[in-house]
Tab-separated table of C-alpha atoms in Angstrom:
chain	number	residue	atom	x	y	z
A	18	MET	CA	11.846	16.590	23.070
A	19	SER	CA	12.776	15.394	19.603
A	20	SER	CA	10.377	15.500	16.698
A	21	PRO	CA	9.851	12.652	14.179
A	22	LEU	CA	10.985	15.223	11.587
A	23	ASP	CA	14.402	15.343	13.136
A	24	ARG	CA	14.952	11.943	11.498
A	25	VAL	CA	14.197	13.162	8.067
A	26	ASP	CA	17.025	12.744	5.538
A	27	THR	CA	16.386	15.422	2.996
A	28	SER	CA	19.466	14.314	0.892
A	29	THR	CA	17.936	11.130	-0.152
A	30	ALA	CA	14.658	10.440	-2.016
A	31	HIS	CA	11.991	8.415	-0.240
A	32	SER	CA	9.368	6.334	-1.989
A	33	ALA	CA	6.423	7.772	0.091
A	34	ARG	CA	7.421	11.299	-0.708
A	35	VAL	CA	8.126	10.592	-4.375
A	36	TYR	CA	4.686	8.978	-4.525
A	37	ASP	CA	3.184	12.167	-2.902
A	38	TYR	CA	5.053	14.402	-5.351
A	39	ILE	CA	3.828	12.490	-8.445
A	40	LEU	CA	0.235	12.421	-7.117
A	41	GLY	CA	0.266	16.167	-6.684
A	42	GLY	CA	0.820	16.419	-2.966
A	43	LYS	CA	3.018	18.887	-1.109
A	44	ASP	CA	4.931	17.011	1.468
A	45	HIS	CA	8.175	16.286	-0.179
A	46	TYR	CA	11.664	17.743	-0.880
A	47	LEU	CA	13.681	18.743	-3.846
A	48	VAL	CA	15.507	15.379	-3.937
A	49	ASP	CA	12.040	13.686	-4.212
A	50	ILE	CA	10.946	15.994	-6.967
A	51	GLU	CA	14.132	15.318	-8.989
A	52	ALA	CA	13.612	11.537	-8.541
A	53	GLY	CA	10.003	11.780	-9.485
A	54	ASP	CA	10.655	13.815	-12.511
A	55	ALA	CA	13.410	11.404	-13.624
A	56	MET	CA	11.028	8.403	-13.219
A	57	CYS	CA	8.227	10.149	-15.254
A	58	ARG	CA	10.616	10.861	-18.034
A	59	HIS	CA	11.309	7.169	-18.189
A	60	TRP	CA	7.591	6.351	-17.986
A	61	PRO	CA	5.073	9.206	-18.524
A	62	SER	CA	2.238	6.936	-17.426
A	63	LEU	CA	3.680	6.660	-13.866
A	64	PRO	CA	1.074	9.153	-12.362
A	65	VAL	CA	-1.762	7.144	-13.943
A	66	HIS	CA	-0.277	3.952	-12.605
A	67	MET	CA	0.156	5.318	-9.089
A	68	ARG	CA	-3.426	6.757	-9.001
A	69	GLU	CA	-4.924	3.361	-10.045
A	70	ASN	CA	-2.977	1.730	-7.273
A	71	ARG	CA	-4.483	4.234	-4.824
A	72	LEU	CA	-7.979	3.513	-6.210
A	73	PHE	CA	-7.585	-0.220	-5.856
A	74	MET	CA	-7.014	0.388	-2.142
A	75	HIS	CA	-10.290	2.392	-1.903
A	76	ARG	CA	-12.223	-0.397	-3.621
A	77	ALA	CA	-10.677	-3.137	-1.665
A	78	GLY	CA	-11.179	-1.552	1.683
A	79	ARG	CA	-14.821	-0.650	0.795
A	80	PHE	CA	-15.526	-4.204	-0.411
A	81	LEU	CA	-14.048	-5.808	2.766
A	82	ALA	CA	-16.120	-3.370	4.974
A	83	ARG	CA	-19.371	-3.512	2.995
A	84	GLU	CA	-19.503	-6.996	1.574
A	85	LYS	CA	-17.400	-9.046	4.091
A	86	GLY	CA	-18.112	-7.188	7.302
A	87	ILE	CA	-14.520	-6.500	8.248
A	88	ARG	CA	-14.423	-4.072	11.002
A	89	GLN	CA	-10.614	-3.862	11.803
A	90	PHE	CA	-7.768	-3.174	9.353
A	91	LEU	CA	-3.973	-3.210	9.455
A	92	ASP	CA	-2.547	-1.038	6.654
A	93	VAL	CA	1.188	-1.712	6.219
A	94	GLY	CA	3.140	0.928	4.204
A	95	THR	CA	0.563	3.639	4.626
A	96	GLY	CA	2.450	6.397	2.932
A	97	LEU	CA	1.544	10.078	3.195
A	98	PRO	CA	-2.094	10.854	4.023
A	99	THR	CA	-4.052	11.448	0.801
A	100	ALA	CA	-7.703	11.814	1.095
A	101	PRO	CA	-9.669	9.644	1.268
A	102	ASN	CA	-7.475	7.549	3.428
A	103	LEU	CA	-8.436	3.948	4.366
A	104	HIS	CA	-10.139	4.719	7.697
A	105	GLU	CA	-12.250	7.351	5.784
A	106	VAL	CA	-13.316	4.817	3.140
A	107	VAL	CA	-14.204	1.960	5.644
A	108	GLN	CA	-15.739	4.180	8.267
A	109	GLU	CA	-18.144	5.639	5.608
A	110	VAL	CA	-19.475	2.089	5.382
A	111	ALA	CA	-18.998	1.162	9.168
A	112	PRO	CA	-18.241	4.120	11.419
A	113	GLU	CA	-17.118	1.795	14.278
A	114	SER	CA	-14.188	0.437	12.203
A	115	HIS	CA	-10.753	0.370	13.623
A	116	VAL	CA	-7.717	1.082	11.420
A	117	VAL	CA	-3.893	0.760	12.457
A	118	TYR	CA	-1.516	2.461	10.023
A	119	VAL	CA	2.060	1.375	9.831
A	120	ASP	CA	4.963	3.211	8.110
A	121	ASN	CA	8.583	4.041	9.020
A	122	ASP	CA	9.152	7.448	7.399
A	123	PRO	CA	9.187	10.314	9.999
A	124	ILE	CA	7.203	12.678	7.658
A	125	VAL	CA	4.518	10.134	7.376
A	126	LEU	CA	4.474	9.592	11.075
A	127	ALA	CA	4.032	13.242	11.768
A	128	HIS	CA	1.351	13.868	9.155
A	129	ALA	CA	-0.518	10.634	10.169
A	130	ARG	CA	-0.719	11.603	13.750
A	131	ALA	CA	-2.097	15.038	12.805
A	132	LEU	CA	-4.527	13.975	10.061
A	133	LEU	CA	-5.707	10.391	10.473
A	134	GLN	CA	-8.483	11.100	12.860
A	135	SER	CA	-11.151	8.529	13.324
A	136	SER	CA	-14.757	8.918	13.372
A	137	PRO	CA	-16.160	9.193	17.084
A	138	GLU	CA	-17.399	5.568	16.941
A	139	GLY	CA	-14.229	4.054	15.549
A	140	ALA	CA	-10.541	4.409	16.191
A	141	THR	CA	-7.334	4.983	14.355
A	142	ALA	CA	-3.696	4.603	15.354
A	143	TYR	CA	-0.253	4.830	13.842
A	144	VAL	CA	2.596	2.450	14.335
A	145	ASP	CA	6.178	3.631	13.529
A	146	ALA	CA	7.619	0.376	12.371
A	147	ASP	CA	9.123	-1.394	9.177
A	148	MET	CA	7.572	-4.182	7.458
A	149	HIS	CA	11.063	-5.932	7.601
A	150	ASP	CA	10.272	-6.208	11.403
A	151	PRO	CA	6.776	-7.682	11.630
A	152	ASP	CA	7.131	-8.520	15.341
A	153	ALA	CA	7.492	-4.737	16.030
A	154	ILE	CA	4.115	-4.105	14.294
A	155	LEU	CA	2.353	-7.245	15.924
A	156	ASP	CA	3.607	-6.528	19.360
A	157	SER	CA	3.036	-2.813	19.271
A	158	PRO	CA	0.764	-1.202	22.013
A	159	GLU	CA	-1.331	0.316	19.165
A	160	MET	CA	-1.997	-2.961	17.442
A	161	ARG	CA	-2.855	-4.734	20.652
A	162	ALA	CA	-5.190	-1.888	21.781
A	163	LEU	CA	-7.185	-1.695	18.435
A	164	ILE	CA	-7.029	-5.119	16.868
A	165	ASP	CA	-8.830	-8.003	18.458
A	166	LEU	CA	-7.144	-11.126	17.000
A	167	ASP	CA	-10.306	-13.137	17.865
A	168	GLN	CA	-12.038	-11.231	15.007
A	169	PRO	CA	-11.228	-11.104	11.269
A	170	VAL	CA	-8.794	-8.441	10.089
A	171	GLY	CA	-8.204	-6.853	6.731
A	172	LEU	CA	-4.464	-6.764	6.080
A	173	MET	CA	-3.585	-4.178	3.443
A	174	VAL	CA	-0.116	-4.278	1.815
A	175	ILE	CA	-0.624	-1.672	-0.903
A	176	GLY	CA	2.361	-0.663	-3.170
A	177	MET	CA	4.795	-2.028	-0.764
A	178	LEU	CA	6.020	-5.518	-1.856
A	179	HIS	CA	8.089	-4.322	-4.709
A	180	PHE	CA	10.467	-2.733	-2.221
A	181	ILE	CA	10.729	-6.114	-0.204
A	182	LEU	CA	13.390	-8.119	-1.917
A	183	PRO	CA	13.352	-12.025	-1.874
A	184	PRO	CA	13.824	-14.237	-0.062
A	185	ALA	CA	12.290	-12.152	2.815
A	186	ASP	CA	9.213	-11.033	0.939
A	187	GLY	CA	6.954	-14.055	1.225
A	188	GLN	CA	8.180	-14.794	4.737
A	189	LEU	CA	7.193	-11.268	5.924
A	190	VAL	CA	3.707	-11.490	4.421
A	191	ARG	CA	3.149	-14.774	6.092
A	192	ARG	CA	4.452	-13.547	9.445
A	193	LEU	CA	1.858	-10.796	9.361
A	194	LEU	CA	-0.935	-13.257	8.191
A	195	ASP	CA	-0.028	-15.992	10.756
A	196	PRO	CA	-1.629	-14.409	13.889
A	197	LEU	CA	-4.759	-13.339	12.025
A	198	PRO	CA	-7.841	-15.551	12.491
A	199	SER	CA	-9.776	-17.465	9.813
A	200	GLY	CA	-11.926	-15.187	7.804
A	201	SER	CA	-9.261	-12.449	7.674
A	202	TYR	CA	-8.321	-11.075	4.242
A	203	LEU	CA	-5.173	-9.937	2.453
A	204	ALA	CA	-5.497	-7.114	-0.002
A	205	MET	CA	-2.114	-6.605	-1.765
A	206	THR	CA	-0.683	-4.956	-4.830
A	207	ILE	CA	2.525	-6.022	-6.399
A	208	GLY	CA	4.648	-4.203	-9.016
A	209	THR	CA	5.237	-5.918	-12.370
A	210	ALA	CA	6.940	-5.203	-15.772
A	211	ASP	CA	4.682	-7.559	-17.777
A	212	PHE	CA	2.833	-4.752	-19.560
A	213	ALA	CA	5.552	-2.199	-20.319
A	214	PRO	CA	8.837	-3.944	-19.721
A	215	GLU	CA	11.162	-1.426	-21.157
A	216	GLU	CA	9.661	1.689	-19.594
A	217	VAL	CA	8.894	0.023	-16.250
A	218	GLY	CA	12.411	-1.512	-16.212
A	219	ARG	CA	13.909	1.977	-16.604
A	220	VAL	CA	11.812	3.179	-13.727
A	221	ALA	CA	13.020	0.440	-11.473
A	222	GLU	CA	16.596	1.332	-12.479
A	223	GLU	CA	15.943	4.932	-11.389
A	224	TYR	CA	14.579	3.812	-8.149
A	225	ALA	CA	17.805	1.713	-7.523
A	226	ARG	CA	19.912	4.800	-8.497
A	227	GLN	CA	18.030	6.614	-5.746
A	228	ASN	CA	18.890	3.812	-3.264
A	229	MET	CA	15.461	2.422	-3.419
A	230	PRO	CA	16.125	-1.053	-4.877
A	231	MET	CA	12.974	-2.823	-6.138
A	232	VAL	CA	11.871	-6.123	-7.665
A	233	LEU	CA	9.245	-6.491	-10.344
A	234	ARG	CA	7.168	-9.758	-10.365
A	235	ASP	CA	5.449	-11.578	-13.189
A	236	LEU	CA	1.949	-13.105	-12.859
A	237	PRO	CA	2.984	-16.612	-11.569
A	238	THR	CA	5.233	-15.109	-8.890
A	239	THR	CA	2.650	-12.598	-7.876
A	240	THR	CA	-0.071	-15.317	-7.643
A	241	SER	CA	2.219	-17.449	-5.465
A	242	PHE	CA	2.033	-14.831	-2.631
A	243	PHE	CA	-1.616	-15.929	-2.185
A	244	ASP	CA	-1.011	-19.615	-2.011
A	245	GLY	CA	-3.062	-21.220	0.633
A	246	LEU	CA	-5.683	-18.275	0.572
A	247	ASP	CA	-9.046	-18.152	-1.245
A	248	LEU	CA	-8.818	-15.547	-3.868
A	249	VAL	CA	-11.759	-13.361	-4.317
A	250	GLU	CA	-13.027	-12.862	-7.869
A	251	PRO	CA	-11.569	-11.736	-10.322
A	252	GLY	CA	-8.327	-13.201	-8.662
A	253	VAL	CA	-5.027	-11.642	-9.444
A	254	THR	CA	-5.222	-8.977	-12.037
A	255	GLN	CA	-4.079	-5.526	-12.881
A	256	VAL	CA	-5.293	-3.150	-10.289
A	257	HIS	CA	-7.568	-1.118	-12.585
A	258	LYS	CA	-9.438	-4.386	-13.563
A	259	TRP	CA	-10.204	-5.395	-9.996
A	260	ARG	CA	-13.887	-4.892	-9.464
A	261	PRO	CA	-13.962	-1.462	-11.416
A	262	GLY	CA	-16.848	0.807	-10.545
A	263	SER	CA	-19.333	2.201	-13.024
A	264	GLY	CA	-17.523	5.502	-13.079
A	265	GLN	CA	-14.137	3.863	-13.746
A	266	ARG	CA	-11.998	5.864	-16.145
A	267	ASP	CA	-10.731	4.335	-19.324
A	268	VAL	CA	-7.010	3.016	-18.598
A	269	ARG	CA	-4.687	1.322	-21.000
A	270	ASP	CA	-3.238	-1.875	-19.747
A	271	ARG	CA	0.175	-0.662	-20.736
A	272	ASP	CA	-0.156	2.237	-18.404
A	273	ILE	CA	-0.520	-0.032	-15.238
A	274	ALA	CA	2.490	-1.866	-13.701
A	275	MET	CA	0.693	-3.294	-10.617
A	276	TYR	CA	-1.104	-6.520	-10.022
A	277	GLY	CA	-3.724	-6.570	-7.163
A	278	ALA	CA	-5.830	-9.158	-5.495
A	279	VAL	CA	-7.853	-9.766	-2.295
A	280	ALA	CA	-7.957	-13.157	-0.757
A	281	ARG	CA	-9.493	-14.821	2.381
A	282	LYS	CA	-7.576	-16.744	5.013
A	283	PRO	CA	-9.437	-20.137	5.536
């Protein structure tokens, strides 16, 4: 029987593995190290930026579970498991929560199945699919088994959209939102060059050289992805400014190249 790892291409950097390397993980290859080092030379703040993106996910997940009563989550573009993962955050609040993780990298698949274990009261599952094919996500047996579309869902699209090029970007987000009932929420982070245009622009060029083209969006474009939804305060802001906790570390705006927001589907 073939393993997901048989599909790994160790000759090409992958965004999830570069992210893992820069955040101090161990599930990456030399090509990912070289790409990550090149990106950090262009912008030494990249690890701070990536860490704050992850912390936004923790705060948004906890907010939805604790303050909005969301008990089922769809996490698209999961990336490699890095504790705490989304199910650990939300099941700490509500152990009965269900989380469906989605990614298309075989290393993520192997590690997710091994490590993303639910609390006894709740459930987790992993879907091997691409955001470019939303029907494969929505029609998956895992999604149908764990997500009740008669109840609100927390859709998490964290650190993904800058790898989805227009004009498909908004259409794909809407396709994932369309079947979710009223009272569901979208939590999303979106890359920008608004605060350090030269440095972040060079990082984007490096991603493109590594065959990972990306698009960086300004504030009006970012905000447009939430059209028709009810933004939760403070609206669209840099991720480190979205409902920071009392223990939030001091972070400079120019070290963060990601907008984030949470919004309710009416």
